[in-house]
mmCIF file of C-alpha atoms in Angstrom:
data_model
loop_
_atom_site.group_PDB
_atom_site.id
_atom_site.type_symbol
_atom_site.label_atom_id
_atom_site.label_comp_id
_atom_site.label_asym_id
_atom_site.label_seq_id
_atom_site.Cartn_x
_atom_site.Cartn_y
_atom_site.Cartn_z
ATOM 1 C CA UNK T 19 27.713 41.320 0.603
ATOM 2 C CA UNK T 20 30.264 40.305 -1.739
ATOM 3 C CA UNK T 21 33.329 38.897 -0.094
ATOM 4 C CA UNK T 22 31.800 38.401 3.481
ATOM 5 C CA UNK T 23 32.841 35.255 4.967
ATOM 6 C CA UNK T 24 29.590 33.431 6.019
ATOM 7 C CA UNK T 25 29.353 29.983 7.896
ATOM 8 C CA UNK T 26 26.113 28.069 8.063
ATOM 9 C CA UNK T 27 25.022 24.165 8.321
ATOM 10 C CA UNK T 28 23.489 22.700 5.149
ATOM 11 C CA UNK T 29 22.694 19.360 3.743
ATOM 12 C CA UNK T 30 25.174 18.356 0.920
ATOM 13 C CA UNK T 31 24.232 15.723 -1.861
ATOM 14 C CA UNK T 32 26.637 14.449 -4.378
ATOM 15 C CA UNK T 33 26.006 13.924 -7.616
ATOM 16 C CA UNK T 34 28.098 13.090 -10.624
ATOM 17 C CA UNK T 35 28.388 15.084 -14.092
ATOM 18 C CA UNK T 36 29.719 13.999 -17.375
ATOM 19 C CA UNK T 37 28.848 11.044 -19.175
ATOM 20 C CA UNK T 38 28.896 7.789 -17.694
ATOM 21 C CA UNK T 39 28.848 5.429 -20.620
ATOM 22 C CA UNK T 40 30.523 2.765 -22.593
ATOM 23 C CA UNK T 41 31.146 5.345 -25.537
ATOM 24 C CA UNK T 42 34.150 6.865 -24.376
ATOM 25 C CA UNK T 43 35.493 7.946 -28.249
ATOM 26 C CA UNK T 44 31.699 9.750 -29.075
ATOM 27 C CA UNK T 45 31.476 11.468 -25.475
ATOM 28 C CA UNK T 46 34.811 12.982 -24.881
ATOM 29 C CA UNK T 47 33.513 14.664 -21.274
ATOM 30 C CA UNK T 48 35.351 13.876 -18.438
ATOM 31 C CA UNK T 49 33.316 12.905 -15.577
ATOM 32 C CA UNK T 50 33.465 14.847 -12.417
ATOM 33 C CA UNK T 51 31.547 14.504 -9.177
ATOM 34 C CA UNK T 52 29.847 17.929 -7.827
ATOM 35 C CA UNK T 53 28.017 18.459 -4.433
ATOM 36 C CA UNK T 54 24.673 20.453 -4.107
ATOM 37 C CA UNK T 55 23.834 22.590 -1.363
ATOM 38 C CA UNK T 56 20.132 22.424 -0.229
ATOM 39 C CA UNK T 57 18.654 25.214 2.510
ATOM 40 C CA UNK T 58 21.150 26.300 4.495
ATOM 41 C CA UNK T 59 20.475 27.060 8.566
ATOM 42 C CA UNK T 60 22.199 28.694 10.601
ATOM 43 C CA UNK T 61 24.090 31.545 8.953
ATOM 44 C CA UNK T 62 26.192 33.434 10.105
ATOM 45 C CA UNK T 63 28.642 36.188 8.984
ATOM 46 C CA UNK T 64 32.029 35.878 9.985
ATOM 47 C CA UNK T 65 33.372 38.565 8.412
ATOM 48 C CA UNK T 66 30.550 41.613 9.664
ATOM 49 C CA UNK T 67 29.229 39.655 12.666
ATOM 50 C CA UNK T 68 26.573 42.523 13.232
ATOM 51 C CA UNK T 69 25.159 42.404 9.729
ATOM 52 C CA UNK T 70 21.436 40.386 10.171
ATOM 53 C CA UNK T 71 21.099 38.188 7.523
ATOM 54 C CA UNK T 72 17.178 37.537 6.395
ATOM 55 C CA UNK T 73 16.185 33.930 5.225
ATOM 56 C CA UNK T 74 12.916 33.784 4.573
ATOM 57 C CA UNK T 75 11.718 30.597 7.143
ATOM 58 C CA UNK T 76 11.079 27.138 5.936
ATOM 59 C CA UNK T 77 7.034 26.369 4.655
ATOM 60 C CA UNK T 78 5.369 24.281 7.503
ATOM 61 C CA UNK T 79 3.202 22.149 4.708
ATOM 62 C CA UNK T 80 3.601 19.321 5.978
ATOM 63 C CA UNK T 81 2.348 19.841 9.936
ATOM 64 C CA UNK T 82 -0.085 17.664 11.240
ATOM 65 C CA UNK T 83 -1.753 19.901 13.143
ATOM 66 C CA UNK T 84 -2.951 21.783 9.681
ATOM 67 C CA UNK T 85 -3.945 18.563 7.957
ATOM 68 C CA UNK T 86 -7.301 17.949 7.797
ATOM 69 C CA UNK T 87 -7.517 14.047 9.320
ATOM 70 C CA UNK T 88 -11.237 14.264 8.608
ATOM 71 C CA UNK T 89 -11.721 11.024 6.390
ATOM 72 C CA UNK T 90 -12.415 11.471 2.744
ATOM 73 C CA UNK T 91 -15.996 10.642 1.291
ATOM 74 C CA UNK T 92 -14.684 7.845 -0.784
ATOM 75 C CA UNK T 93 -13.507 6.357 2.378
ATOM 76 C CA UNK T 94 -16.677 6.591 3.618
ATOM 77 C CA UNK T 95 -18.679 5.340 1.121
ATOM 78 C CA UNK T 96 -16.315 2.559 0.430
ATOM 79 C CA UNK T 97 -16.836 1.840 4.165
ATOM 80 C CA UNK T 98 -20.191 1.773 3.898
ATOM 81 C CA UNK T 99 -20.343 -0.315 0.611
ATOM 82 C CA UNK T 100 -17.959 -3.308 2.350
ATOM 83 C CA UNK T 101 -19.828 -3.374 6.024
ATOM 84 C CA UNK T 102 -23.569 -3.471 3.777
ATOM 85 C CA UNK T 103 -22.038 -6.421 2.088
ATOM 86 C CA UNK T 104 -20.220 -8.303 5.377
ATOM 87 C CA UNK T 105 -23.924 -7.442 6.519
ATOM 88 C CA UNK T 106 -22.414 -4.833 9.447
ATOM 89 C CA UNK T 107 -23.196 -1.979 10.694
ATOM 90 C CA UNK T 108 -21.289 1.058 9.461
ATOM 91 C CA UNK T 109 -18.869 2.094 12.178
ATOM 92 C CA UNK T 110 -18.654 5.805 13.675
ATOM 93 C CA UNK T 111 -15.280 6.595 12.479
ATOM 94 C CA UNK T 112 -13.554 9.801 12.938
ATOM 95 C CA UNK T 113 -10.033 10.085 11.218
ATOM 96 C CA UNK T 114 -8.348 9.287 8.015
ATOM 97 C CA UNK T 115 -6.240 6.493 9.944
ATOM 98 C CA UNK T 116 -9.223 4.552 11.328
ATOM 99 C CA UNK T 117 -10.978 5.095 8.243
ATOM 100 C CA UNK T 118 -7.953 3.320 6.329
ATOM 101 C CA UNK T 119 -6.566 0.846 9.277
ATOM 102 C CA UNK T 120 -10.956 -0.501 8.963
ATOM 103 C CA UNK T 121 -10.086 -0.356 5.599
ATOM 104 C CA UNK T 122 -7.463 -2.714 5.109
ATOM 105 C CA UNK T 123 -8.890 -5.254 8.113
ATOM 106 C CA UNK T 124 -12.374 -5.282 6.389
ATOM 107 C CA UNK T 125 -11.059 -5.770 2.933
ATOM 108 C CA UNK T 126 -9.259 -9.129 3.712
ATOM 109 C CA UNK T 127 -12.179 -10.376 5.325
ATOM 110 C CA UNK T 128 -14.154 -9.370 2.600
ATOM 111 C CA UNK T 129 -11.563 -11.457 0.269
ATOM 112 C CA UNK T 130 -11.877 -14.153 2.796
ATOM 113 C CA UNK T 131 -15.358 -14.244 2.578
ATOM 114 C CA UNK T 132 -15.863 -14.436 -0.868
ATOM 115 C CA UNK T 133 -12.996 -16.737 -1.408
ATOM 116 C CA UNK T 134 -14.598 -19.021 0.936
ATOM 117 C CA UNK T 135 -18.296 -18.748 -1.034
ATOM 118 C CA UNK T 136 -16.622 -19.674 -4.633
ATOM 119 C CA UNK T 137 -15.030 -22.821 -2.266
ATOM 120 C CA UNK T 138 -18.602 -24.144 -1.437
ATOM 121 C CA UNK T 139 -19.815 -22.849 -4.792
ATOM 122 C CA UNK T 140 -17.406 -25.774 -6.272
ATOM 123 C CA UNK T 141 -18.323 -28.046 -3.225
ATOM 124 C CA UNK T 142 -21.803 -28.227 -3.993
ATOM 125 C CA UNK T 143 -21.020 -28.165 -7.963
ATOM 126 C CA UNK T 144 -19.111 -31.338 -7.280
ATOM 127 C CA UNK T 145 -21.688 -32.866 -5.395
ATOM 128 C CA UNK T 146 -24.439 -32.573 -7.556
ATOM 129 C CA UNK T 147 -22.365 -33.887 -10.112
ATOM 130 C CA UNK T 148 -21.605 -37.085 -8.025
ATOM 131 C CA UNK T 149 -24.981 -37.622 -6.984
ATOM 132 C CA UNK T 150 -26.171 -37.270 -10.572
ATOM 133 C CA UNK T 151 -24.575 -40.980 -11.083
ATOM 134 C CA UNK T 152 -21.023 -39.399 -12.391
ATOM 135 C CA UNK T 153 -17.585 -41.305 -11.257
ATOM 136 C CA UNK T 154 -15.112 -39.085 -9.079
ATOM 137 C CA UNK T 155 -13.049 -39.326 -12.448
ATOM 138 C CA UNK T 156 -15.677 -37.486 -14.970
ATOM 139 C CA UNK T 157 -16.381 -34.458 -11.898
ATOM 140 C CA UNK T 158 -13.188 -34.239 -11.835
ATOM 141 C CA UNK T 159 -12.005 -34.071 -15.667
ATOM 142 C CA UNK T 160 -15.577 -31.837 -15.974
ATOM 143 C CA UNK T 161 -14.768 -29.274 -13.282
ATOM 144 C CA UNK T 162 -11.198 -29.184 -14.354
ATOM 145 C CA UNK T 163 -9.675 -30.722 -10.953
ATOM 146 C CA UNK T 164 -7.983 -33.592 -9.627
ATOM 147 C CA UNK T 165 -9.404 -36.667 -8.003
ATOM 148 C CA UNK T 166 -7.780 -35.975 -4.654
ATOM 149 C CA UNK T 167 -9.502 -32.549 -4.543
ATOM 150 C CA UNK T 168 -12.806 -33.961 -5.683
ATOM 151 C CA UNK T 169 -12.695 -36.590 -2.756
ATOM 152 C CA UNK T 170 -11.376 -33.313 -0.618
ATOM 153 C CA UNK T 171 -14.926 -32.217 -1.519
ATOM 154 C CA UNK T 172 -16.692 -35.309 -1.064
ATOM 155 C CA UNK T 173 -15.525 -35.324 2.618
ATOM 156 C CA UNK T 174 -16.945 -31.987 3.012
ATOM 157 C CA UNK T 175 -20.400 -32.861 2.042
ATOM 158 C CA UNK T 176 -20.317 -36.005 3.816
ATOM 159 C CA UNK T 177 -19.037 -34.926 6.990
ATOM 160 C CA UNK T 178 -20.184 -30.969 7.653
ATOM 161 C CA UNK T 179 -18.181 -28.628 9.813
ATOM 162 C CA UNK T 180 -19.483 -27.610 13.527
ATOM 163 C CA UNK T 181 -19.917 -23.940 13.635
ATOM 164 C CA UNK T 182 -21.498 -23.159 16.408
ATOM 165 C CA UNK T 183 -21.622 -24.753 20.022
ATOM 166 C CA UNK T 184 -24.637 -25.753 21.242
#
């Protein structure tokens, strides 16, 4: 009612009106700083203690337990699309979280993977070229590399990697 005294908590913000430029002579408004009030708790009436005062009760939208954590269907087929081309099995996966945690894991080996074919795509690119009677020099000024990396690549040929124990 008008001229009750009421106390209640609320969060403040400040904020600052007027104009807060260089053009003091074209905008003549003073600047002032102001505070906002945003959903106040807690209210009480000092003045008519017995008087029930009726906020409506803050929107739960964000609860977890009302969220649907079922994982979307472009996670899914996204899934499905990066474990046929790791060649893996599609895992059983039951949340949003797992879907996007496999997500991110799968996509950098993914990267990895390919990153690592287009490095023995230019391997073997440089090696036919040497073995076709070319100089280190011309694969290199022909595949647009230095020497250093061309006899980087030359190692690897010669010498193969170990990848499995036997």
């Amino acid at each position: 009612m008008e001229g009750d005294v009421l106390q209640f908590d609320t969060r403040v913000s400040k904020y600052i009106k007027g104009y807060m430029g260089y053009r003091d002579d074209v905008y003549d408004h003073p600047i002032e700083e102001d505070y906002q009030l945003s959903r106040p708790t807690k209210v009480v009436n000092l003045t008519h203690p017995e008087r029930m005062l009726d906020l409506p009760p803050l929107e739960k939208s964000h609860s977890k337990a009302e969220k649907d954590t079922t994982p979307t269907e472009k996670q899914l087929d996204f899934i499905k699309t990066i474990a046929e081309e790791l060649e893996e099995e599609p895992p059983e996966i039951e949340t949003r979280e797992e879907a996007s945690s496999w997500i991110d894991r799968h996509i950098r080996l993914f990267d990895r993977a390919k990153q690592h074919d287009a490095y023995l795509d230019r391997v073997n690119q440089a090696k036919d070229s040497y073995l076709s009677g070319r100089s280190l020099i011309e694969v290199a000024e022909e595949m647009g590399l230095t020497v250093s990396t061309i006899r980087k690549y030359k190692r690897e040929w010669e010498t193969p990697k170990v990848t499995q124990a036997q």
